[in-house]
XYZ file of C-alpha atoms in Angstrom:
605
model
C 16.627 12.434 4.930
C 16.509 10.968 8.735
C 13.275 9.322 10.012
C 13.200 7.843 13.612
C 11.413 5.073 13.556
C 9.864 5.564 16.679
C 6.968 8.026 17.014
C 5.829 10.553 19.707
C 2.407 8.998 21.450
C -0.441 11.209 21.196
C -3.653 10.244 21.273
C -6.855 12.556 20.739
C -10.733 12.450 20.808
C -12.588 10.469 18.505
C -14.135 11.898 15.182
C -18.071 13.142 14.471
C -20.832 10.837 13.054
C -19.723 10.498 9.061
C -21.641 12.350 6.928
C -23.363 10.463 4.106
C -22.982 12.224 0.928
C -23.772 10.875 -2.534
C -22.324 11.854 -5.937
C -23.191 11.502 -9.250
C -21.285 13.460 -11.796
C -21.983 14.096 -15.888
C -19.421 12.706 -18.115
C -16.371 12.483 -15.860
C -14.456 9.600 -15.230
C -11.721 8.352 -12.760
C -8.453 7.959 -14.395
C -5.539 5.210 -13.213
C -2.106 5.914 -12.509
C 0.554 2.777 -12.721
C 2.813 2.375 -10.339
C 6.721 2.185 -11.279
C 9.823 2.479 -9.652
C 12.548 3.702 -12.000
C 15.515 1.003 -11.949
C 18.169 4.179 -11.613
C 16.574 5.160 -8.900
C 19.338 5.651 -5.950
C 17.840 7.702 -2.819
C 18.467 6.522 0.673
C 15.911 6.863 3.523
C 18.046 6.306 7.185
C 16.072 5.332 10.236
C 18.119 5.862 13.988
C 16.663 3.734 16.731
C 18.865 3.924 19.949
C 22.894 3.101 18.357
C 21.030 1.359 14.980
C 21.490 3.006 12.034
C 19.938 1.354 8.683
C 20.406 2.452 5.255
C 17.550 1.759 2.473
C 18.195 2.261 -0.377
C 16.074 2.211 -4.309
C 12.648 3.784 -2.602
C 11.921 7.444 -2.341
C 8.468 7.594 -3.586
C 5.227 5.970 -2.241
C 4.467 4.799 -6.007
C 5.941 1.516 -5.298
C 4.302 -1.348 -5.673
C 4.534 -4.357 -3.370
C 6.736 -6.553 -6.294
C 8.997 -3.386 -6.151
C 9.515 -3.280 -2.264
C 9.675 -7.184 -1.731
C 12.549 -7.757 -4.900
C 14.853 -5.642 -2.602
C 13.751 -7.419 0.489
C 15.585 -10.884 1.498
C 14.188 -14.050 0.138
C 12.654 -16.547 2.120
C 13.510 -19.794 2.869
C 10.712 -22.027 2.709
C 9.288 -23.926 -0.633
C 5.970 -25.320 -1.785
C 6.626 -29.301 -0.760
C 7.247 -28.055 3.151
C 4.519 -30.264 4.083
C 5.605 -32.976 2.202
C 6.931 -36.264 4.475
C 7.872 -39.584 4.505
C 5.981 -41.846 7.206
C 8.206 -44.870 6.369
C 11.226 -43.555 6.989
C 10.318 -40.866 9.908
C 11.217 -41.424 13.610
C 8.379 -41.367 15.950
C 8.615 -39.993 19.586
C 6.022 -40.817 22.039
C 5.651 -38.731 24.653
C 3.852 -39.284 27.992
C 3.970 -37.461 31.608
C 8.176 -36.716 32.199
C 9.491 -39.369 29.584
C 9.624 -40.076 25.640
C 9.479 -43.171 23.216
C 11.789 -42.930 20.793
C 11.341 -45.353 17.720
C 14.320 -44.473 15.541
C 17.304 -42.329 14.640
C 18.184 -38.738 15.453
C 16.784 -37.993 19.202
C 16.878 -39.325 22.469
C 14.834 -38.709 25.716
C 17.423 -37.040 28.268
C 15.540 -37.128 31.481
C 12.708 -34.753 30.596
C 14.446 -33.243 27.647
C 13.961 -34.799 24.150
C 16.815 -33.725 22.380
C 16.845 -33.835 18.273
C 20.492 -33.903 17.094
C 20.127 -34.586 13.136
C 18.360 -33.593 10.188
C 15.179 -35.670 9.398
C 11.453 -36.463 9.893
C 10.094 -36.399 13.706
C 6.805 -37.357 14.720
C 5.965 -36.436 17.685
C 2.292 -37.448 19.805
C 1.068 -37.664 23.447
C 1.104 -34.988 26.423
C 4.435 -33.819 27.697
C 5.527 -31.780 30.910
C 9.437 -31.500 29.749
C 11.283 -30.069 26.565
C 11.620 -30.550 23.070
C 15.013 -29.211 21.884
C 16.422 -29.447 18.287
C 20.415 -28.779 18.238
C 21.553 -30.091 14.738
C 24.614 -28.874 13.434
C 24.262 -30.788 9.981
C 23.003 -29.534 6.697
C 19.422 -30.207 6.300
C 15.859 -29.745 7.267
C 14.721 -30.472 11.155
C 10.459 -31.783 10.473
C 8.623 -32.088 13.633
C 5.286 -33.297 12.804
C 3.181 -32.791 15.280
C 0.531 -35.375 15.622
C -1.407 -34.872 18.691
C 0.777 -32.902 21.003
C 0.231 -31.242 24.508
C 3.827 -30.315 25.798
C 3.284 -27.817 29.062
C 6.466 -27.134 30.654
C 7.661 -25.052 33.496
C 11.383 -25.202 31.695
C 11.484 -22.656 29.160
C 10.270 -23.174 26.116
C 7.923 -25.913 24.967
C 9.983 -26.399 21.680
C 13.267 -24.749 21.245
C 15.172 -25.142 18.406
C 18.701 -24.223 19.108
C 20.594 -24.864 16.200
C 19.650 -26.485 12.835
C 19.785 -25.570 8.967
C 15.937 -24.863 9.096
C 13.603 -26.527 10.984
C 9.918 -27.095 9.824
C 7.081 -27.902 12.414
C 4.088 -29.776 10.894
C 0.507 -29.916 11.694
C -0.649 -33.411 10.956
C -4.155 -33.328 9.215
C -6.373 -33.745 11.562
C -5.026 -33.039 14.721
C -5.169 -30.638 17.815
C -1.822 -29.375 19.316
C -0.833 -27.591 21.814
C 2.482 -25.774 23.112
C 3.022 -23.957 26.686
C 5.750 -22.149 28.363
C 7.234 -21.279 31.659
C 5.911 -18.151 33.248
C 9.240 -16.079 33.506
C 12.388 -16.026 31.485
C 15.870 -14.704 32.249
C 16.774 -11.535 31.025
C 19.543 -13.007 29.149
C 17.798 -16.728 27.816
C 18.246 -17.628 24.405
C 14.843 -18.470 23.821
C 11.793 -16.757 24.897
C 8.903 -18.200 23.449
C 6.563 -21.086 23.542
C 7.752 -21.967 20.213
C 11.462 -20.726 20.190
C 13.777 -21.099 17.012
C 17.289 -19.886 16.180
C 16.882 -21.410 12.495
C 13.915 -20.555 9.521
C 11.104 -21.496 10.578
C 8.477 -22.718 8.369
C 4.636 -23.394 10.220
C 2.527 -25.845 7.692
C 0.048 -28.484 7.572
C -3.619 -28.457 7.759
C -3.542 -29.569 11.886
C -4.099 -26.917 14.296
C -1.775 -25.381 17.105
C -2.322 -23.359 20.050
C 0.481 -21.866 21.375
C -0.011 -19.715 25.186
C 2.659 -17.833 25.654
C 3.585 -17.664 29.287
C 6.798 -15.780 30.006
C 6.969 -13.742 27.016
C 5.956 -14.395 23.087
C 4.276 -16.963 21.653
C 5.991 -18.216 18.814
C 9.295 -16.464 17.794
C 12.192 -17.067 15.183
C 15.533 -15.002 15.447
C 15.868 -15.653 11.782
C 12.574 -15.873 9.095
C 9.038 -17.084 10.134
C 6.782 -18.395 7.888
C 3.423 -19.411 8.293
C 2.600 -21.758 4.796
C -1.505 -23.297 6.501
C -2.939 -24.236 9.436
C -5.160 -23.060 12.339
C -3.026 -21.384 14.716
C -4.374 -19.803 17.595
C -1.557 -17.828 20.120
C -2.251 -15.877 23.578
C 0.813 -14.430 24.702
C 1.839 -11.577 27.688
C 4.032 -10.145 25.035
C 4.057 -10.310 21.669
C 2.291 -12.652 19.834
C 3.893 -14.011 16.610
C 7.244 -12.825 15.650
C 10.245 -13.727 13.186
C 13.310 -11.458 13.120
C 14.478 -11.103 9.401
C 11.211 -11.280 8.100
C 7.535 -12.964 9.236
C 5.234 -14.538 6.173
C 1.781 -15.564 5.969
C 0.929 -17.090 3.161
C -2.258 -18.877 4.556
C -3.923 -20.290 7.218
C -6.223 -19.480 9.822
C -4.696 -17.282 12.614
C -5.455 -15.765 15.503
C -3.785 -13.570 18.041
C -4.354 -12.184 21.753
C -0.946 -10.431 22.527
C 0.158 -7.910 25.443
C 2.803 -6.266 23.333
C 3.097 -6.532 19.316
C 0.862 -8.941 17.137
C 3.016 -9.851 14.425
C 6.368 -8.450 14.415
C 9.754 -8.299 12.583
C 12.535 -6.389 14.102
C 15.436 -7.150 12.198
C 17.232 -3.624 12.882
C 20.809 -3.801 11.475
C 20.177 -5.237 7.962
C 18.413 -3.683 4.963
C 16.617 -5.977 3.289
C 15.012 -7.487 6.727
C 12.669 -6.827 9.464
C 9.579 -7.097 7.068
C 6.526 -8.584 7.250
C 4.522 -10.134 4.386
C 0.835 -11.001 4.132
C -0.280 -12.760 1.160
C -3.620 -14.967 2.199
C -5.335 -16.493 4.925
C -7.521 -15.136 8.299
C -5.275 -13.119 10.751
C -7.509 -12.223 13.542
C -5.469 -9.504 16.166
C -5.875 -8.253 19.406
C -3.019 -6.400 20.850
C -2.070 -4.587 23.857
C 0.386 -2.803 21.945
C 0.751 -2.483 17.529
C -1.149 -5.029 15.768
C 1.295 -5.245 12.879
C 4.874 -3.794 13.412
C 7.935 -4.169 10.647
C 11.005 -2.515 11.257
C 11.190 -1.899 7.558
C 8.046 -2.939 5.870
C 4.926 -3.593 5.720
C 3.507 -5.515 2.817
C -0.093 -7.343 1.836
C -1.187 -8.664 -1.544
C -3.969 -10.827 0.106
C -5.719 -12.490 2.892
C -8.552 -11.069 5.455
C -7.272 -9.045 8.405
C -8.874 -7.805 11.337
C -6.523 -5.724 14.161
C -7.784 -4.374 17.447
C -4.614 -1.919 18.925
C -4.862 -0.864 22.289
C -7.896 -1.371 22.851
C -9.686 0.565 19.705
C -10.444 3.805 19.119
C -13.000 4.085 21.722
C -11.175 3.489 24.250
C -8.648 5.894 23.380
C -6.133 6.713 26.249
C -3.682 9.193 25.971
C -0.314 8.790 24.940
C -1.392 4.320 24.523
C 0.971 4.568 20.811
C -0.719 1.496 20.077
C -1.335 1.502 16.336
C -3.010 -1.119 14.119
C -0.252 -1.359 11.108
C 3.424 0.357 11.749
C 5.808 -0.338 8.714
C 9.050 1.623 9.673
C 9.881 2.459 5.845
C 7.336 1.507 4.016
C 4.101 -0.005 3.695
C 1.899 -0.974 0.169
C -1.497 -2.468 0.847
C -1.980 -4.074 -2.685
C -4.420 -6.871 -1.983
C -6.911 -8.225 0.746
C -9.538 -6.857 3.346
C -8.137 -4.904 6.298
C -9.949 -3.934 9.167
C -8.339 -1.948 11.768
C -9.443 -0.294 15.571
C -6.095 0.956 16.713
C -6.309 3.510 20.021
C -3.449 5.518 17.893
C -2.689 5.457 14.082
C -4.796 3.806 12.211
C -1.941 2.429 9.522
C 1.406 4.415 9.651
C 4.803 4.537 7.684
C 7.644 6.489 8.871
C 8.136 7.168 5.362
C 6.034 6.165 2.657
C 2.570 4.451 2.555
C 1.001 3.044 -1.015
C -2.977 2.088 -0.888
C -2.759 0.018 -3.418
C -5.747 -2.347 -4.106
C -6.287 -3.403 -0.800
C -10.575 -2.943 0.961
C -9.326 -1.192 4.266
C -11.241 0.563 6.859
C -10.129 1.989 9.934
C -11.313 3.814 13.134
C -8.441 5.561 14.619
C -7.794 7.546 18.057
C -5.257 9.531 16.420
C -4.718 9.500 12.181
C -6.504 6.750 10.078
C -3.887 6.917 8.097
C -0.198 8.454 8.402
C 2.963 8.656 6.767
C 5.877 10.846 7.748
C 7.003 11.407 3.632
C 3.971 10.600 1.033
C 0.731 8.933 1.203
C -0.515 7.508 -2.047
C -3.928 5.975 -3.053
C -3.831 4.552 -6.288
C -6.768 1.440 -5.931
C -9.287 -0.339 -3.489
C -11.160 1.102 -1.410
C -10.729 2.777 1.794
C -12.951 4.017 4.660
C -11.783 5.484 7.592
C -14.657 5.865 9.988
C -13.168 7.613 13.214
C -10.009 9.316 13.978
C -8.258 12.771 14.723
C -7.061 13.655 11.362
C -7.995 10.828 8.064
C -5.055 10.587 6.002
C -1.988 12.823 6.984
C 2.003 12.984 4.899
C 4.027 15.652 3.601
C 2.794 14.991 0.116
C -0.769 13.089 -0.412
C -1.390 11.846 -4.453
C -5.127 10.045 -5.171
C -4.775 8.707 -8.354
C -7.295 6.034 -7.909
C -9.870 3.858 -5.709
C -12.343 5.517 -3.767
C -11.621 6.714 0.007
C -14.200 7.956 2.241
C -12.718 9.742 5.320
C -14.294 11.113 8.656
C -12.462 13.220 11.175
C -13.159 15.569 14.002
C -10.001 17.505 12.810
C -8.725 18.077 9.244
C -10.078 15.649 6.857
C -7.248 15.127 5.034
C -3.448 17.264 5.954
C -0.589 17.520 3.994
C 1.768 19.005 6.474
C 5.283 18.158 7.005
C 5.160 15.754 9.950
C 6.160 17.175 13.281
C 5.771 20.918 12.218
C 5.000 24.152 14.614
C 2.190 24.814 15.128
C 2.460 28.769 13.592
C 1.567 29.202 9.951
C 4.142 28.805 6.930
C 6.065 31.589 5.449
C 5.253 31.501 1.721
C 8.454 29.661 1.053
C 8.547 27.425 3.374
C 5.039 25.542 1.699
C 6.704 21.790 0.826
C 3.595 20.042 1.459
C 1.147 19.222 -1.551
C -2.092 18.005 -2.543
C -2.272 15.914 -5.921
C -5.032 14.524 -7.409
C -5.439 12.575 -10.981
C -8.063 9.999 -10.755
C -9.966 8.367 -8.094
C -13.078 9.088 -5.559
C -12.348 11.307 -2.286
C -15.361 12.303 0.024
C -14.134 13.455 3.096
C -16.004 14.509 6.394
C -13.866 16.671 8.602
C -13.634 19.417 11.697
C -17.566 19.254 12.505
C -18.753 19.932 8.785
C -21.698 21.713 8.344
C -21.064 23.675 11.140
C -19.828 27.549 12.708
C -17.348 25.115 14.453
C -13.822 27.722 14.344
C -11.190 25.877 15.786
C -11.793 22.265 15.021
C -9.816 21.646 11.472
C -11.225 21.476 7.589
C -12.551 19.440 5.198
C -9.091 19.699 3.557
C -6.059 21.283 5.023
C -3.220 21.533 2.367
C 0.247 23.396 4.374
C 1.359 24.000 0.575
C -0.489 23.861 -3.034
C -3.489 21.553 -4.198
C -2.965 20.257 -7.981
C -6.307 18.539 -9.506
C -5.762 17.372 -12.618
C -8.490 14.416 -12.739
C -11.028 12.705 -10.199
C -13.540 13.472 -7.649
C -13.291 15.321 -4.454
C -16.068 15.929 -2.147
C -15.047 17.718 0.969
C -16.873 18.824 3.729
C -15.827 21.331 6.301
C -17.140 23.520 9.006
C -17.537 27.406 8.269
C -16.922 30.962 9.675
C -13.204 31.626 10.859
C -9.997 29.656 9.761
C -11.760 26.561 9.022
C -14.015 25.464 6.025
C -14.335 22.592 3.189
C -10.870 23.326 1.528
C -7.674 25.647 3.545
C -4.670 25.789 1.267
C -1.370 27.939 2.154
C -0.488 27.709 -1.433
C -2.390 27.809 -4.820
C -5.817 25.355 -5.269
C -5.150 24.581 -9.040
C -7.740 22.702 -10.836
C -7.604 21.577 -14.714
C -9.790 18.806 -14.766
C -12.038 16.225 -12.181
C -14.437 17.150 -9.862
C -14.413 19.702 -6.760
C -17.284 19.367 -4.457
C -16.411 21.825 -1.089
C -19.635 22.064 1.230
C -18.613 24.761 3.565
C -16.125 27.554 3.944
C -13.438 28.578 1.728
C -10.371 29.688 3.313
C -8.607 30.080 0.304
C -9.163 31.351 -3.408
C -9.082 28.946 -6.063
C -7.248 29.409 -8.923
C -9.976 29.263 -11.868
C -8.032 29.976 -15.192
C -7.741 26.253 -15.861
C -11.069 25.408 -14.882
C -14.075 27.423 -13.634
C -16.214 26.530 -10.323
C -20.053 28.138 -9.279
C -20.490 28.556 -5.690
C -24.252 28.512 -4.396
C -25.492 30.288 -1.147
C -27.249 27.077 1.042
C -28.232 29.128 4.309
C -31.907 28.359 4.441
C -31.588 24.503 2.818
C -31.564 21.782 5.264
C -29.488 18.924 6.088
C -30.455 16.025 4.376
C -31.500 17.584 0.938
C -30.840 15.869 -2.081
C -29.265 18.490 -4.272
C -29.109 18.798 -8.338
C -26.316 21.778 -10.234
C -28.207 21.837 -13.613
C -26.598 24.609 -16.459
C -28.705 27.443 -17.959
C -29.825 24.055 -20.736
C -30.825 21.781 -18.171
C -27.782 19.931 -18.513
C -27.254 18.255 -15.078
C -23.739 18.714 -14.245
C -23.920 16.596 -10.388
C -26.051 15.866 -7.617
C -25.305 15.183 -3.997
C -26.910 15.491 -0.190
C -26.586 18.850 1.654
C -24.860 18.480 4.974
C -26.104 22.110 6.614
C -23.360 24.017 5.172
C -23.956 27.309 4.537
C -21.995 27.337 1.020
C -21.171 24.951 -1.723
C -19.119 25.464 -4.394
C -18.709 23.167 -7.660
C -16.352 22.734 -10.040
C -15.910 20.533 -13.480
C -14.831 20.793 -16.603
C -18.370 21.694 -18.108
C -18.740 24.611 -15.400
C -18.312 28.041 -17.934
C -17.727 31.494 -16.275
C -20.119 33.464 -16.744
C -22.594 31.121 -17.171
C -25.886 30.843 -14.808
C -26.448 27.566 -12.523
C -29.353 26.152 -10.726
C -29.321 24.170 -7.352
C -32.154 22.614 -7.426
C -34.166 20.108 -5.368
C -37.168 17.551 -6.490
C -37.150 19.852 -9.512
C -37.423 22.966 -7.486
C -34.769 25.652 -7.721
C -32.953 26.748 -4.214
C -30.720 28.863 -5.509
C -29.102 29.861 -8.167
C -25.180 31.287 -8.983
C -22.962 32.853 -12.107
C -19.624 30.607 -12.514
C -16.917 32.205 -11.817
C -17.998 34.561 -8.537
C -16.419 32.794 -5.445
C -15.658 34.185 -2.406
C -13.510 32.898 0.304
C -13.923 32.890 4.318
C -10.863 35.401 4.029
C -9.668 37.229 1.564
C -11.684 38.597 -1.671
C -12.217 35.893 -4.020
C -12.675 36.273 -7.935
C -13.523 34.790 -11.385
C -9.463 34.315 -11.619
C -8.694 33.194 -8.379
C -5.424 35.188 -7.182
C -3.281 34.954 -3.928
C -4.359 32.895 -1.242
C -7.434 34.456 1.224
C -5.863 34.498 4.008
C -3.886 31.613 6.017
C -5.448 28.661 7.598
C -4.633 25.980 10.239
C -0.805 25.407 10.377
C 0.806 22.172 9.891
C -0.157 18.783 10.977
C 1.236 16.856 14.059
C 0.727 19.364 16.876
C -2.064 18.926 19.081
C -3.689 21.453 21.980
């Protein structure tokens, strides 16, 4: 399969208010699926951007989990002692105005230019206006402690590390630092950041840093980046952090004003690069362009992180692109709190996405959450508040966690990304809907209104399997839209299906039986009860002005007679078994779909 790994830029209006709708449901539990990757497993996935092509191979599922992607990734280079040193035998460097004292061996002051030619400890204090440049050919780490520093240069780079094995800069406990750059670069300059390296680079200590990145980024390494502790604070006109092969917080406290990219790794002609890692600490980013963007993946296990994308959601301009997370194969959110506001996507994968653990919310000017193959959630919890469409792939699978989606178009589409606009021919219906554990409740296209035109609850551009779980899905009624539009079959043997609104399509009730109740004269807002013909209560939830609601679980018998009640009054009441669709002539045993709905996913007016 091919996947370009850069997207069109659309951006569209922001969702409705979210509905709050509660749920309660009689014996029925969530059930967990584990996530494996088989070790025969062989597929490739090939990305094309400009003359680059990249081969990946061993993923072609979104059931991955972050262990999986990151043993297939390149190691990194740094180690638990980074910030380990050696006072004694270190060489200090003084620096003050346009010259250096150097106490030691290794580096010299070359009018303006401190130069670092060997392997070794470097502690460096005092303001500077020149450069500090490391060019070490010899095996060995380059340690520049940084003990007090204020270098602001008009030269280039405030520290550029040229050439060394791997080069380490350390924050010395207690102390401020700070790094600035020339205002312009040369198209053709080596370095291009305040903090430039051509070696690993490993950021540690428990000092602080802030970097202002004049001319371009703010701290950049053509090889790996990582990011061990510390309070780092970076303002750059373009991009804000960035290591080539791969960029890796492991902790600190970091924060980021960029014009371009927040953190960024664009390795594009090798595999098992261009990822980026999050595993703990604070990352705090405001971008002008995608908060986080891997050329491969996209991968957090930890940490606290909070992304505003072009602006946010609100202030959604057409065509911006600017999207809160971009992983270009794949991206698992395992661990840690995620916050985005992007102006575009919310969190996108040009192939596969995993939700896997991780507390994320989103407002979105475009999808909350996209991928281009197959969107899994499997754990955590996630909330999309705003956007276009909520969670959008080929193939969506909810096996677990709870996810609570808004959107002023479809709810949640599985649509094969990029498709016309016209509806599917019956064999042409690759998309699907799976669900086996897990909480959905889903707000979508103006639910609880006659609002034809603006999407569904649910809009599935193939066939809906429920095998286990809860759905709740709210949709607008009267035309092609509703609470659930399928182009294939809506199969359900086992969990919970909520729709309030429309049907657009027959479900398919030999498996499992549903009731559907007519709510015309009950108002918004109504706490709602289905009770069985014994006063068994089989759910409860809010109303949400829909004119219909239909319910189905595993204790719902055809045949049998159902009460809707509310505050122990009956509203209405249904047989099992008797649905009817917006289109079509529903039954007791489902049958064909009712009629077509909304076509696929990715087009807009």
């Amino acid at each position: 399969m091919t996947i370009r790994t850069r997207r069109p830029r659309r951006l569209w209006p922001a969702a409705a208010p979210a509905l709050a709708l509660t749920l309660v449901v009689a014996g029925c539990t969530a059930t967990e699926v584990a996530s494996s990757v088989s070790d025969d497993t062989v597929a490739s996935v090939t990305e094309e951007s400009d003359d680059t092509v990249v081969t990946v191979a061993n993923i072609d599922t979104a059931d991955v989990t972050a262990a999986d992607v990151l043993s297939g990734n390149q190691d990194t280079h740094d180690k638990d002692d980074d910030d380990e040193y050696d006072l004694s035998e270190a060489t200090t460097i003084a620096l003050s105005g346009t010259t250096a004292s150097v106490s030691g061996d290794g580096a010299t002051d070359e009018d303006g230019t401190v130069v670092i030619s060997d392997p070794g400890t470097y502690v460096l204090s005092g303001e500077y206006s020149g450069q500090v440049v490391v060019s070490s050919d010899a095996d060995g780490q380059v340690r520049l402690v940084l003990d007090g520093v204020d270098i602001a240069t008009d030269a280039g780079a405030a520290i550029d590390v040229q050439a060394a094995d791997e080069a380490l800069v350390i924050l010395a406990e207690g102390s401020d630092n700070f790094l600035s750059d020339a205002s312009s670069y040369a198209d053709d300059a080596d370095a291009n950041a305040a903090l430039s390296s051509a070696a690993d680079l490993t950021i540690t200590g428990s000092g602080s840093l802030t970097v202002t990145g004049n001319g371009n980024d703010g701290i950049a390494s053509s090889d790996g980046l990582v990011i061990q502790s510390g309070t780092i604070t970076v303002d750059a006109v373009d991009d804000g952090i960035r290591g080539k092969d791969y960029l890796v917080v492991r902790d600190g406290d970091i924060s980021v004003t960029a014009g371009g990219d927040g953190l960024k790794a664009d390795n594009e002609e090798e595999t098992e690069r261009g990822y980026v890692l999050i595993e703990g600490g604070t990352v705090d980013i405001t971008a002008g362009d995608d908060g986080i963007d891997a050329f491969t993946d996209v991968v957090t296990t930890g940490g606290t992180v909070s992304i505003v994308a072009g602006g946010g959601a609100a202030d959604a301009v057409a065509d911006s692109g600017a999207k809160g997370i971009v992983a270009g194969v794949v991206a698992v959110l395992e661990g840690g709190t995620i916050d985005v506001d992007a102006s575009d996507d919310g969190v996108h994968a040009d192939a596969y996405l995993h939700l896997a653990g991780a507390e994320v919310t989103v407002a979105s000017g475009d999808d909350g959450v996209h991928a281009d193959q197959e969107l899994q959630v499997s754990g955590g919890a996630v909330t999309v508040t705003t956007s276009y469409e909520g969670l959008e792939a080929e193939i969506i699978t909810i096996s677990g966690g709870s996810s609570d989606i808004t959107a002023s178009e479809d709810g949640v589409n599985a649509a094969v990304s990029g498709g016309g606009a016209s509806e599917p021919n019956s064999g042409d219906l690759t998309a699907q809907f799976i669900v086996s554990g897990g909480t959905l409740v889903v707000d979508g296209g103006g639910a609880g209104t006659a609002n034809d035109g603006a999407g569904d609850g649910i809009d599935i551009n193939g066939d809906w399997t429920q095998t286990g779980g809860t759905v709740i899905t709210s949709g607008p009624y009267g035309g092609g839209d509703g609470a659930v539009d399928a182009d294939g079959t809506v199969s359900i043997d086992g969990g919970v299906l909520i729709a309030l609104g429309g049907l657009t399509t027959d479900l398919d009730l030999s498996a499992q039986s549903a009731v559907q109740f007519d709510t015309s004269g009950v108002a918004d807002g109504t706490s709602l009860t289905v009770t069985g013909a014994d006063g068994t209560e089989i759910g409860s939830f809010t109303a949400d002005g829909s004119t219909s609601i239909t319910v189905s679980t595993p204790s719902v018998a055809t045949g049998s007679t159902y009460s809707l009640t509310s505050d122990g009054q009956t509203v209405a009441t249904a047989t099992a078994g008797e649905i009817t669709s917006t289109q079509g002539a529903g039954g007791a045993g489902g049958g064909a779909p009712g009629g077509q709905g909304g076509g696929p996913g990715g087009q807009r007016p």
